[in-house]
PDB file of C-alpha atoms in Angstrom:
ATOM      1  CA  PRO E  17      96.778 -68.973  39.943  1.00 45.00           C
ATOM      2  CA  SER E  18      95.842 -65.550  38.607  1.00 45.00           C
ATOM      3  CA  GLU E  19      96.478 -66.667  35.000  1.00 57.00           C
ATOM      4  CA  ALA E  20      94.320 -69.728  35.482  1.00 48.00           C
ATOM      5  CA  ARG E  21      91.563 -67.616  37.038  1.00 47.00           C
ATOM      6  CA  GLN E  22      91.781 -65.097  34.190  1.00 52.00           C
ATOM      7  CA  LYS E  23      91.528 -67.908  31.635  1.00 52.00           C
ATOM      8  CA  ALA E  24      88.514 -69.331  33.466  1.00 49.00           C
ATOM      9  CA  THR E  25      86.732 -65.973  33.558  1.00 53.00           C
ATOM     10  CA  ASN E  26      87.498 -65.339  29.890  1.00 58.00           C
ATOM     11  CA  ASN E  27      86.340 -68.822  28.924  1.00 59.00           C
ATOM     12  CA  PRO E  28      82.931 -68.435  27.267  1.00 55.00           C
ATOM     13  CA  VAL E  29      81.773 -71.775  28.670  1.00 55.00           C
ATOM     14  CA  THR E  30      82.223 -70.679  32.274  1.00 59.00           C
ATOM     15  CA  SER E  31      81.230 -67.007  31.998  1.00 67.00           C
ATOM     16  CA  PRO E  32      77.944 -65.948  33.638  1.00 68.00           C
ATOM     17  CA  ARG E  33      76.552 -64.650  30.330  1.00 69.00           C
ATOM     18  CA  SER E  34      77.211 -67.945  28.640  1.00 72.00           C
ATOM     19  CA  LYS E  35      75.614 -69.832  31.539  1.00 74.00           C
ATOM     20  CA  ALA E  36      72.515 -67.624  31.259  1.00 78.00           C
ATOM     21  CA  ALA E  37      72.410 -68.242  27.511  1.00 77.00           C
ATOM     22  CA  MET E  38      72.713 -71.998  27.993  1.00 78.00           C
ATOM     23  CA  ASP E  39      69.946 -71.910  30.625  1.00 82.00           C
ATOM     24  CA  PHE E  40      67.739 -70.001  28.180  1.00 82.00           C
ATOM     25  CA  ILE E  41      68.444 -72.506  25.399  1.00 82.00           C
ATOM     26  CA  GLU E  42      67.547 -75.398  27.721  1.00 85.00           C
ATOM     27  CA  HIS E  43      64.328 -73.603  28.704  1.00 84.00           C
ATOM     28  CA  VAL E  44      63.399 -73.092  25.040  1.00 83.00           C
ATOM     29  CA  LYS E  45      64.131 -76.750  24.263  1.00 85.00           C
ATOM     30  CA  SER E  46      61.900 -77.880  27.125  1.00 85.00           C
ATOM     31  CA  GLN E  47      59.119 -75.617  25.834  1.00 84.00           C
ATOM     32  CA  LEU E  48      59.521 -77.073  22.347  1.00 84.00           C
ATOM     33  CA  GLU E  49      59.240 -80.599  23.752  1.00 86.00           C
ATOM     34  CA  GLU E  50      55.899 -79.752  25.373  1.00 85.00           C
ATOM     35  CA  ASN E  51      54.289 -78.455  22.163  1.00 83.00           C
ATOM     36  CA  GLU E  52      52.006 -81.100  20.621  1.00 84.00           C
ATOM     37  CA  LEU E  53      51.666 -79.430  17.239  1.00 83.00           C
ATOM     38  CA  LEU E  54      55.421 -79.078  16.905  1.00 86.00           C
ATOM     39  CA  ARG E  55      55.866 -82.764  17.766  1.00 88.00           C
ATOM     40  CA  GLU E  56      53.376 -83.752  15.070  1.00 88.00           C
ATOM     41  CA  VAL E  57      55.003 -81.547  12.422  1.00 87.00           C
ATOM     42  CA  SER E  58      58.446 -82.831  13.404  1.00 90.00           C
ATOM     43  CA  ALA E  59      57.289 -86.443  13.124  1.00 92.00           C
ATOM     44  CA  LYS E  60      55.658 -85.885   9.723  1.00 91.00           C
ATOM     45  CA  THR E  61      58.501 -83.870   8.197  1.00 91.00           C
ATOM     46  CA  GLY E  62      61.451 -85.572   9.856  1.00 92.00           C
ATOM     47  CA  LEU E  63      62.901 -82.187  10.794  1.00 92.00           C
ATOM     48  CA  ALA E  64      64.094 -81.285  14.274  1.00 89.00           C
ATOM     49  CA  LYS E  65      61.801 -79.007  16.288  1.00 89.00           C
ATOM     50  CA  GLU E  66      64.530 -76.361  16.416  1.00 87.00           C
ATOM     51  CA  GLN E  67      64.793 -76.390  12.612  1.00 90.00           C
ATOM     52  CA  ILE E  68      61.030 -75.968  12.222  1.00 90.00           C
ATOM     53  CA  CYS E  69      60.976 -73.027  14.645  1.00 88.00           C
ATOM     54  CA  LEU E  70      63.996 -71.422  13.028  1.00 89.00           C
ATOM     55  CA  GLY E  71      62.436 -71.783   9.576  1.00 91.00           C
ATOM     56  CA  ALA E  72      59.123 -70.343  10.765  1.00 89.00           C
ATOM     57  CA  ALA E  73      60.867 -67.475  12.547  1.00 87.00           C
ATOM     58  CA  SER E  74      62.946 -66.738   9.432  1.00 89.00           C
ATOM     59  CA  ALA E  75      59.838 -66.710   7.261  1.00 86.00           C
ATOM     60  CA  VAL E  76      58.066 -64.363   9.676  1.00 77.00           C
ATOM     61  CA  PHE E  77      61.135 -62.111   9.821  1.00 80.00           C
ATOM     62  CA  ILE E  78      61.270 -61.865   6.024  1.00 81.00           C
ATOM     63  CA  VAL E  79      57.551 -61.208   5.769  1.00 74.00           C
ATOM     64  CA  VAL E  80      57.577 -58.575   8.539  1.00 71.00           C
ATOM     65  CA  PHE E  81      60.610 -56.629   7.422  1.00 72.00           C
ATOM     66  CA  LEU E  82      60.152 -56.964   3.677  1.00 73.00           C
ATOM     67  CA  GLY E  83      56.380 -56.602   3.874  1.00 71.00           C
ATOM     68  CA  PHE E  84      55.501 -59.415   1.459  1.00 75.00           C
ATOM     69  CA  GLY E  85      52.030 -60.710   2.196  1.00 79.00           C
ATOM     70  CA  MET E  86      51.825 -58.987   5.543  1.00 80.00           C
ATOM     71  CA  PRO E  87      48.060 -58.345   5.436  1.00 81.00           C
ATOM     72  CA  PHE E  88      47.518 -62.045   4.726  1.00 83.00           C
ATOM     73  CA  VAL E  89      49.812 -63.110   7.571  1.00 82.00           C
ATOM     74  CA  CYS E  90      48.071 -60.753  10.018  1.00 85.00           C
ATOM     75  CA  ASN E  91      44.650 -62.027   9.015  1.00 85.00           C
ATOM     76  CA  LEU E  92      45.888 -65.609   9.305  1.00 87.00           C
ATOM     77  CA  VAL E  93      47.249 -64.953  12.805  1.00 86.00           C
ATOM     78  CA  GLY E  94      43.976 -63.229  13.643  1.00 85.00           C
ATOM     79  CA  PHE E  95      41.851 -66.177  12.578  1.00 85.00           C
ATOM     80  CA  VAL E  96      43.603 -69.558  12.860  1.00 86.00           C
ATOM     81  CA  PRO E  97      44.743 -69.630  16.527  1.00 83.00           C
ATOM     82  CA  GLY E  98      41.396 -68.336  17.767  1.00 77.00           C
ATOM     83  CA  ALA E  99      39.532 -70.935  15.742  1.00 79.00           C
ATOM     84  CA  ILE E 100      41.753 -73.760  17.009  1.00 80.00           C
ATOM     85  CA  ILE E 101      41.440 -72.663  20.653  1.00 75.00           C
ATOM     86  CA  ALA E 102      37.655 -72.246  20.342  1.00 74.00           C
ATOM     87  CA  ILE E 103      37.233 -75.713  18.826  1.00 77.00           C
ATOM     88  CA  ARG E 104      39.413 -77.320  21.512  1.00 74.00           C
ATOM     89  CA  ALA E 105      37.541 -75.435  24.260  1.00 71.00           C
ATOM     90  CA  PHE E 106      34.164 -76.628  22.965  1.00 73.00           C
ATOM     91  CA  GLU E 107      35.345 -80.225  22.638  1.00 77.00           C
ATOM     92  CA  ASN E 108      37.128 -80.380  26.019  1.00 76.00           C
ATOM     93  CA  LYS E 109      34.659 -80.866  28.875  1.00 75.00           C
ATOM     94  CA  ASN E 110      37.388 -81.010  31.548  1.00 78.00           C
ATOM     95  CA  ILE E 111      38.425 -77.340  31.509  1.00 75.00           C
ATOM     96  CA  ALA E 112      38.508 -75.808  34.991  1.00 77.00           C
ATOM     97  CA  ALA E 113      36.302 -72.803  35.764  1.00 74.00           C
ATOM     98  CA  ALA E 114      39.301 -70.478  36.217  1.00 74.00           C
ATOM     99  CA  GLU E 115      40.659 -71.541  32.819  1.00 76.00           C
ATOM    100  CA  LYS E 116      37.265 -70.886  31.208  1.00 74.00           C
ATOM    101  CA  ILE E 117      37.210 -67.365  32.651  1.00 75.00           C
ATOM    102  CA  PHE E 118      40.737 -66.740  31.374  1.00 73.00           C
ATOM    103  CA  LEU E 119      39.818 -68.076  27.924  1.00 75.00           C
ATOM    104  CA  LYS E 120      36.747 -65.865  27.777  1.00 74.00           C
ATOM    105  CA  LYS E 121      38.614 -62.715  28.795  1.00 75.00           C
ATOM    106  CA  ASN E 122      41.690 -63.386  26.707  1.00 76.00           C
ATOM    107  CA  TRP E 123      40.038 -64.579  23.499  1.00 78.00           C
ATOM    108  CA  MET E 124      37.086 -62.203  23.530  1.00 79.00           C
ATOM    109  CA  THR E 125      39.492 -59.297  23.975  1.00 82.00           C
ATOM    110  CA  PHE E 126      41.655 -60.746  21.212  1.00 83.00           C
ATOM    111  CA  LEU E 127      38.642 -60.825  18.894  1.00 82.00           C
ATOM    112  CA  ILE E 128      37.700 -57.250  19.801  1.00 85.00           C
ATOM    113  CA  ILE E 129      41.248 -56.004  19.136  1.00 87.00           C
ATOM    114  CA  ASN E 130      41.404 -57.947  15.860  1.00 86.00           C
ATOM    115  CA  GLY E 131      38.054 -56.448  14.833  1.00 86.00           C
ATOM    116  CA  PHE E 132      39.332 -52.978  15.724  1.00 87.00           C
ATOM    117  CA  PHE E 133      42.368 -53.451  13.486  1.00 86.00           C
ATOM    118  CA  TYR E 134      40.143 -54.773  10.709  1.00 85.00           C
ATOM    119  CA  SER E 135      37.917 -51.688  10.994  1.00 85.00           C
ATOM    120  CA  ILE E 136      40.930 -49.414  10.692  1.00 82.00           C
ATOM    121  CA  GLU E 137      42.045 -51.276   7.573  1.00 82.00           C
ATOM    122  CA  CYS E 138      38.628 -51.052   5.925  1.00 81.00           C
ATOM    123  CA  PHE E 139      38.140 -47.340   6.353  1.00 75.00           C
ATOM    124  CA  SER E 140      41.585 -45.820   6.211  1.00 74.00           C
ATOM    125  CA  ASN E 141      43.771 -47.204   3.437  1.00 72.00           C
ATOM    126  CA  ALA E 142      45.490 -43.820   3.115  1.00 74.00           C
ATOM    127  CA  LEU E 143      46.532 -44.033   6.768  1.00 72.00           C
ATOM    128  CA  LEU E 144      47.960 -47.491   6.200  1.00 73.00           C
ATOM    129  CA  ARG E 145      50.172 -46.177   3.405  1.00 74.00           C
ATOM    130  CA  ILE E 146      51.569 -43.504   5.739  1.00 79.00           C
ATOM    131  CA  LEU E 147      52.384 -45.978   8.531  1.00 80.00           C
ATOM    132  CA  PRO E 148      54.958 -48.338   7.015  1.00 76.00           C
ATOM    133  CA  PHE E 149      55.063 -50.755   9.958  1.00 79.00           C
ATOM    134  CA  TYR E 150      51.321 -50.908  10.646  1.00 83.00           C
ATOM    135  CA  HIS E 151      51.119 -54.617   9.875  1.00 82.00           C
ATOM    136  CA  ALA E 152      54.209 -55.402  11.970  1.00 82.00           C
ATOM    137  CA  ILE E 153      52.651 -53.533  14.913  1.00 86.00           C
ATOM    138  CA  LYS E 154      49.333 -55.302  14.351  1.00 87.00           C
ATOM    139  CA  LEU E 155      51.054 -58.695  14.281  1.00 86.00           C
ATOM    140  CA  ALA E 156      52.967 -57.932  17.480  1.00 89.00           C
ATOM    141  CA  VAL E 157      49.790 -56.798  19.292  1.00 90.00           C
ATOM    142  CA  LEU E 158      47.837 -59.861  18.135  1.00 89.00           C
ATOM    143  CA  ILE E 159      50.581 -62.236  19.275  1.00 88.00           C
ATOM    144  CA  TRP E 160      50.814 -60.387  22.599  1.00 89.00           C
ATOM    145  CA  CYS E 161      47.034 -60.664  23.056  1.00 86.00           C
ATOM    146  CA  MET E 162      46.849 -64.390  22.378  1.00 82.00           C
ATOM    147  CA  SER E 163      49.984 -65.485  24.229  1.00 81.00           C
ATOM    148  CA  PRO E 164      49.037 -67.324  27.426  1.00 75.00           C
ATOM    149  CA  SER E 165      52.348 -66.438  29.076  1.00 79.00           C
ATOM    150  CA  TRP E 166      52.043 -62.693  28.375  1.00 81.00           C
ATOM    151  CA  ARG E 167      48.255 -62.603  28.986  1.00 79.00           C
ATOM    152  CA  GLY E 168      47.904 -59.499  26.830  1.00 85.00           C
ATOM    153  CA  GLY E 169      44.240 -60.076  26.074  1.00 82.00           C
ATOM    154  CA  ALA E 170      43.388 -60.429  29.766  1.00 81.00           C
ATOM    155  CA  PHE E 171      45.481 -57.323  30.530  1.00 86.00           C
ATOM    156  CA  LEU E 172      43.598 -55.256  27.949  1.00 85.00           C
ATOM    157  CA  HIS E 173      40.296 -56.616  29.205  1.00 82.00           C
ATOM    158  CA  GLU E 174      41.061 -55.646  32.796  1.00 84.00           C
ATOM    159  CA  HIS E 175      42.630 -52.242  32.071  1.00 86.00           C
ATOM    160  CA  LEU E 176      40.774 -50.992  28.996  1.00 82.00           C
ATOM    161  CA  LEU E 177      37.567 -52.831  28.206  1.00 77.00           C
ATOM    162  CA  SER E 178      36.321 -53.187  31.775  1.00 75.00           C
ATOM    163  CA  ASP E 179      36.866 -49.428  32.274  1.00 74.00           C
ATOM    164  CA  LEU E 180      34.857 -48.688  29.139  1.00 73.00           C
ATOM    165  CA  LYS E 181      32.111 -51.031  30.302  1.00 65.00           C
ATOM    166  CA  MET E 182      32.028 -49.446  33.763  1.00 61.00           C
ATOM    167  CA  GLY E 183      31.858 -45.954  32.235  1.00 59.00           C
ATOM    168  CA  LYS E 184      28.925 -47.070  30.090  1.00 54.00           C
ATOM    169  CA  GLN E 185      27.107 -48.525  33.100  1.00 55.00           C
ATOM    170  CA  GLU E 186      27.655 -45.313  35.124  1.00 56.00           C
ATOM    171  CA  ASN E 187      26.202 -43.233  32.285  1.00 51.00           C
ATOM    172  CA  THR E 188      23.097 -45.395  32.029  1.00 51.00           C
ATOM    173  CA  THR E 189      22.459 -45.356  35.777  1.00 52.00           C
ATOM    174  CA  LYS E 190      22.745 -41.546  35.960  1.00 52.00           C
ATOM    175  CA  ASP E 191      20.159 -41.009  33.211  1.00 48.00           C
TER     176      ASP E 191
END
């Protein structure tokens, strides 16, 4: 019995780590199934959703770590998702009030952060040469800000921008 138990615990299919990995893979697959854009691209190209995501992730990895076209990729990430979300929000009349508030906080903060990065790039090219992973950091922050599951834009709005706004209001009321 001890040999059989040892074989079962050493078996990668029955180990807890492997079960957690399989659960994660199933979760990712269910998320891929829910994505409309990915379904459309998969239908048009004939590629599996996993292949499309793996190809996109590989391309991003190469761009981020080799630095080819990184400013373009960052600007693309800074513009395209926001434009798509804004167009869908304007066209969709059935958005709940709570969702509208979240969209306002998240996307307005995203635009402010993107504008801040753009300002840094315009006025400090020497600084950008010193910081080799500036664009990788910028890309990570932009993705964090626009991700609905991470709610980075809403977090920054609540913890940074609202504090700045409150400080400004206190200064004007004291004058």
